C-alpha positions as a printed Julia matrix, in Angstrom:
341×3 Matrix{Float64}:
  24.63  -44.97  -49.39
  21.01  -43.72  -49.21
  18.9   -44.23  -52.31
  15.99  -42.37  -53.85
  12.84  -44.25  -54.82
  10.5   -42.44  -57.22
   6.97  -43.88  -57.15
   4.35  -43.42  -59.86
   0.72  -42.41  -59.42
  -0.44  -44.17  -56.24
  -4.08  -43.02  -56.22
  -4.92  -44.43  -52.81
  -3.39  -47.88  -53.42
  -1.91  -48.07  -49.94
  -1.57  -51.85  -49.73
   0.37  -51.98  -52.98
   2.56  -49.11  -51.77
   3.47  -51.01  -48.61
   4.27  -54.18  -50.57
   6.38  -52.21  -53.03
   8.37  -50.47  -50.29
   8.98  -53.79  -48.57
   9.98  -55.42  -51.85
  12.52  -52.65  -52.51
  13.84  -52.94  -48.93
  13.54  -49.2   -48.38
  15.36  -47.97  -45.27
  14.7   -44.95  -43.08
  17.67  -43.23  -44.68
  16.3   -43.6   -48.22
  14.23  -40.82  -49.8
  10.78  -41.85  -51.0
   9.41  -39.52  -53.68
   5.84  -39.58  -54.97
   5.55  -37.77  -58.27
   1.98  -36.78  -57.42
  -1.61  -38.08  -57.43
  -1.32  -39.91  -54.13
  -5.09  -39.64  -53.57
  -8.41  -40.27  -55.38
  -9.81  -43.39  -57.09
  -8.25  -45.96  -54.76
  -9.78  -47.06  -51.47
  -7.11  -45.9   -49.02
  -6.18  -42.33  -49.88
  -6.19  -41.34  -46.21
  -3.62  -44.02  -45.34
  -1.35  -42.96  -48.22
  -1.57  -39.34  -47.08
  -0.69  -40.33  -43.5
   2.32  -42.3   -44.72
   3.86  -39.43  -46.66
   2.93  -36.79  -44.11
   4.49  -38.71  -41.23
   7.57  -40.2   -42.91
  10.56  -37.9   -42.26
  12.39  -38.85  -45.47
   9.55  -38.46  -47.96
   8.5   -35.99  -50.64
   5.25  -35.57  -52.57
   5.05  -33.49  -55.75
   1.96  -31.6   -56.82
  -0.2   -33.61  -59.21
  -3.36  -32.51  -60.95
  -5.47  -34.42  -58.42
  -3.8   -32.6   -55.52
  -4.39  -29.32  -57.37
  -8.1   -30.07  -57.66
  -8.4   -30.53  -53.91
  -6.28  -27.47  -53.2
  -8.38  -25.27  -55.5
 -11.72  -26.71  -54.39
 -12.56  -28.06  -57.85
 -14.12  -31.37  -56.93
 -15.3   -34.05  -59.3
 -16.56  -37.43  -58.1
 -13.18  -38.91  -57.09
 -12.35  -35.81  -55.06
 -15.79  -35.8   -53.43
 -15.16  -39.38  -52.3
 -11.86  -38.4   -50.71
 -13.45  -35.41  -48.99
 -15.94  -37.77  -47.34
 -13.21  -40.33  -46.54
 -11.02  -37.7   -44.86
 -13.85  -36.19  -42.81
 -12.52  -33.72  -40.23
  -8.96  -34.17  -41.56
  -9.84  -32.75  -44.97
  -9.14  -29.12  -44.08
  -5.73  -30.06  -42.67
  -5.04  -32.12  -45.77
  -5.76  -29.14  -48.04
  -3.46  -26.97  -45.94
  -0.7   -29.58  -46.31
  -1.2   -29.61  -50.08
  -0.22  -25.95  -50.21
   3.32  -26.91  -49.19
   3.93  -29.33  -52.09
   6.63  -28.7   -54.68
   6.09  -28.99  -58.43
   9.37  -30.71  -59.23
  12.35  -32.36  -57.61
  15.82  -32.6   -59.1
  18.56  -35.01  -58.1
  22.0   -35.48  -59.63
  20.47  -38.35  -61.62
  17.09  -37.11  -62.77
  14.39  -34.45  -62.94
  11.11  -35.61  -61.38
   7.73  -34.05  -62.3
   4.14  -35.19  -62.21
   3.08  -34.78  -65.82
   4.64  -32.63  -68.53
   7.79  -30.69  -69.36
   8.35  -28.1   -72.1
  11.41  -29.31  -73.98
  12.77  -25.83  -74.79
  12.6   -24.3   -71.3
  14.86  -24.86  -68.34
  13.46  -26.34  -65.15
  12.97  -23.05  -63.32
  10.99  -21.59  -66.24
   8.43  -24.4   -66.43
   4.78  -23.49  -65.84
   3.25  -25.03  -62.73
   0.13  -25.98  -64.71
   2.3   -27.88  -67.17
   4.33  -29.69  -64.53
   1.19  -30.7   -62.62
  -0.77  -31.73  -65.7
  -3.8   -29.53  -65.15
  -6.37  -28.93  -67.88
  -4.9   -25.51  -68.6
  -1.42  -27.04  -68.79
  -2.64  -29.62  -71.3
  -4.26  -26.91  -73.43
  -1.04  -24.91  -73.38
   0.89  -27.87  -74.77
  -1.77  -28.66  -77.36
  -1.12  -25.23  -78.89
   2.63  -25.71  -78.74
   3.1   -29.19  -80.17
   1.69  -30.54  -83.46
  -1.3   -32.84  -83.2
  -0.32  -36.4   -82.47
   2.98  -35.45  -80.84
   3.95  -34.87  -77.22
   6.66  -33.14  -75.25
   8.62  -36.4   -74.9
   9.05  -36.47  -78.69
  11.06  -33.24  -78.51
  12.99  -33.59  -75.27
  16.76  -33.67  -75.86
  18.06  -32.88  -72.41
  20.93  -34.9   -70.99
  19.27  -35.4   -67.61
  16.48  -38.0   -67.64
  12.96  -36.94  -66.68
  10.72  -39.22  -64.62
   7.02  -38.46  -64.92
   3.55  -39.96  -64.44
   0.0   -38.68  -64.98
  -0.96  -40.68  -68.1
  -1.19  -44.46  -67.89
   1.47  -45.84  -70.24
   0.58  -49.53  -69.91
   1.76  -52.31  -67.62
   5.42  -51.39  -68.07
   7.14  -47.98  -67.9
   7.6   -46.07  -71.14
  11.29  -45.37  -71.58
  11.82  -42.96  -74.45
  14.46  -40.29  -75.23
  15.7   -39.9   -71.67
  12.15  -39.88  -70.28
  10.53  -42.45  -68.01
   6.74  -42.61  -67.83
   5.84  -44.64  -64.74
   2.07  -44.32  -64.3
   1.16  -47.96  -64.9
  -2.45  -47.74  -63.76
  -2.36  -49.16  -60.24
  -5.81  -47.85  -59.31
  -7.3   -49.42  -62.43
  -5.98  -52.88  -61.61
  -2.6   -52.32  -63.29
   0.71  -52.02  -61.51
   2.34  -49.63  -59.08
   5.8   -48.74  -60.39
   8.89  -47.22  -58.79
  12.32  -46.27  -60.12
  15.33  -46.69  -57.87
  18.03  -44.02  -58.13
  20.84  -44.18  -58.91
  20.75  -46.92  -61.49
  17.17  -46.47  -62.77
  16.19  -49.92  -61.58
  12.49  -50.57  -62.07
  10.31  -52.15  -59.35
   6.64  -53.1   -59.74
   3.73  -54.57  -57.8
   0.49  -55.79  -59.38
  -2.65  -54.21  -57.95
  -5.1   -56.6   -56.32
  -8.12  -55.22  -58.18
  -9.61  -52.33  -60.14
  -9.99  -50.07  -57.11
 -11.58  -47.19  -58.99
 -14.39  -49.42  -60.24
 -15.02  -50.62  -56.68
 -14.84  -47.09  -55.22
 -17.29  -45.6   -57.71
 -20.0   -48.04  -56.66
 -19.2   -48.16  -52.95
 -19.17  -44.41  -52.32
 -22.17  -43.2   -54.32
 -24.58  -42.86  -51.39
 -22.07  -41.43  -48.85
 -21.04  -38.77  -51.38
 -24.65  -37.89  -52.18
 -25.53  -37.72  -48.49
 -22.57  -35.41  -47.83
 -23.62  -32.83  -50.42
 -24.96  -29.58  -48.98
 -28.37  -29.86  -50.61
 -29.95  -27.4   -48.18
 -27.63  -24.55  -49.18
 -27.69  -25.21  -52.95
 -29.96  -23.11  -55.09
 -32.94  -24.92  -56.53
 -31.33  -24.58  -59.96
 -28.12  -26.18  -58.69
 -30.07  -29.03  -57.12
 -31.85  -29.7   -60.39
 -28.53  -29.68  -62.25
 -27.14  -32.25  -59.82
 -30.23  -34.44  -60.22
 -30.06  -34.2   -64.0
 -26.46  -35.43  -63.9
 -27.6   -38.45  -61.88
 -30.58  -39.27  -64.08
 -28.77  -42.15  -65.82
 -28.16  -44.02  -62.55
 -30.03  -47.32  -62.18
 -28.84  -48.56  -58.78
 -31.85  -48.9   -56.48
 -30.23  -47.01  -53.59
 -29.27  -44.09  -55.82
 -32.65  -43.95  -57.56
 -34.37  -43.95  -54.15
 -32.1   -41.17  -52.89
 -32.83  -39.05  -55.98
 -36.59  -39.54  -55.59
 -36.4   -38.53  -51.93
 -34.5   -35.36  -52.83
 -37.01  -34.52  -55.56
 -39.94  -35.08  -53.18
 -38.31  -32.94  -50.48
 -37.56  -30.11  -52.93
 -41.16  -30.06  -54.12
 -42.4   -29.95  -50.54
 -40.09  -27.02  -49.79
 -41.21  -25.15  -52.92
 -44.84  -25.64  -51.94
 -44.16  -23.45  -48.91
 -43.53  -20.39  -51.09
 -47.21  -19.41  -51.7
 -47.92  -20.11  -48.03
 -45.05  -17.83  -46.98
 -46.34  -15.07  -49.24
 -49.78  -15.36  -47.63
 -48.32  -15.28  -44.11
 -46.17  -12.26  -44.95
 -49.19  -10.35  -46.23
 -51.19  -11.3   -43.14
 -48.3   -10.29  -40.86
 -48.12   -6.94  -42.64
 -51.83   -6.32  -42.18
 -51.62   -7.27  -38.47
 -48.66   -4.92  -37.95
 -50.45   -2.02  -39.61
 -53.39   -2.44  -37.28
 -51.23   -2.94  -34.19
 -48.53   -0.31  -34.71
 -50.14    2.3   -36.94
 -47.76    5.26  -37.27
 -44.91    3.19  -35.77
 -45.17    0.56  -38.5
 -41.85    1.47  -40.2
 -39.96    1.45  -36.94
 -41.3    -1.96  -35.91
 -40.99   -3.52  -39.38
 -37.34   -2.45  -39.6
 -36.55   -4.74  -36.67
 -37.64   -7.86  -38.57
 -35.17  -10.06  -40.53
 -37.76  -10.33  -43.31
 -38.53   -6.59  -43.39
 -38.0    -6.31  -47.18
 -40.98   -8.57  -47.76
 -43.07   -6.65  -45.21
 -42.43   -3.29  -46.87
 -43.25   -4.75  -50.29
 -46.47   -6.21  -48.91
 -47.5    -2.9   -47.39
 -46.93   -1.25  -50.77
 -49.14   -3.9   -52.34
 -46.51   -5.22  -54.71
 -45.25   -8.41  -53.04
 -45.41  -11.06  -55.74
 -44.79  -14.8   -55.6
 -41.93  -14.19  -58.03
 -40.34  -11.8   -55.5
 -40.52  -14.45  -52.8
 -39.19  -17.2   -55.08
 -36.23  -15.13  -56.28
 -35.2   -14.14  -52.78
 -35.7   -17.6   -51.3
 -33.68  -19.55  -53.85
 -32.36  -22.28  -51.52
 -34.16  -24.73  -49.23
 -32.32  -23.21  -46.26
 -33.71  -19.75  -46.98
 -37.26  -21.06  -47.35
 -37.09  -23.08  -44.13
 -35.48  -20.21  -42.23
 -38.27  -17.78  -43.13
 -40.88  -20.42  -42.37
 -39.38  -20.84  -38.9
 -39.3   -17.08  -38.36
 -42.99  -16.94  -39.25
 -43.57  -19.84  -36.84
 -44.9   -22.29  -39.41
 -45.17  -25.88  -38.2
 -44.57  -29.32  -39.78
 -41.8   -28.21  -42.11
 -40.41  -30.74  -44.63
 -37.3   -32.65  -43.58
 -34.78  -34.15  -45.99
 -34.53  -37.92  -45.66
């Protein structure tokens, strides 16, 4: 008879997943269910994604980490995965849109994170089931401080959940099974075999998240779209990195700062060239000035210059990203433009 294996938060721990599946002697007929958070923090998120995407008898539930990718809300662990996935990232996000928020068998209800004790399964909020920030806030208003939904659950059907690390062993409490045992932090990867609620575990080889944070700093920084950020956004990013002491990161930050200053130094030069271009056009085209100026991509600046009210502040406000500055400089045929290292 086919079995169902419910696996806790994997977080890119592909090697441990393979060992666990082999240890449980999972067959092609068995259903493998991930209760969410298959990616981020570990080193092999792409391999975990490929496994679940390609296995016919597999199911992944929506976790808060999947929701972050789906909604484009990326913190550091998601930025790492975006770089790791490369050209597959768009397809991955499309796949995430097909994920369910819960799975029910005759033995158990399976969710990623939370469950409101006084609502039936169909009435549960997606944010609550997935453990998003808004879902957590909703429950904080509902339950007294220091208590959680598991303290109030009285349903007859057990609930298997993850999301919060409960220690090295599952937390079994009032018909609830918490099975996030911190694999990506060097803990264990846990699965529950249904029927029977038999627990299986594999110890993680290392603290993968600690390794990943250090290993992927430069690739993530290099992948950021610095050219299309506003100067204010760039400064905000640099301020967030100010505490970093790793030589490679400090060097990267200094190079970005130097490049930004070089780009900003073009602004007065651009203003001067725009004013000169305006004067040249007035002499060359005379009465046809408006007609000729209207053909230019930077015509707004030209008309302001002709009116005598083109200010450096006008130029700075309009050209608020490095891309915009460089683009206008190229249109005005300026040479030796700064390049980001």
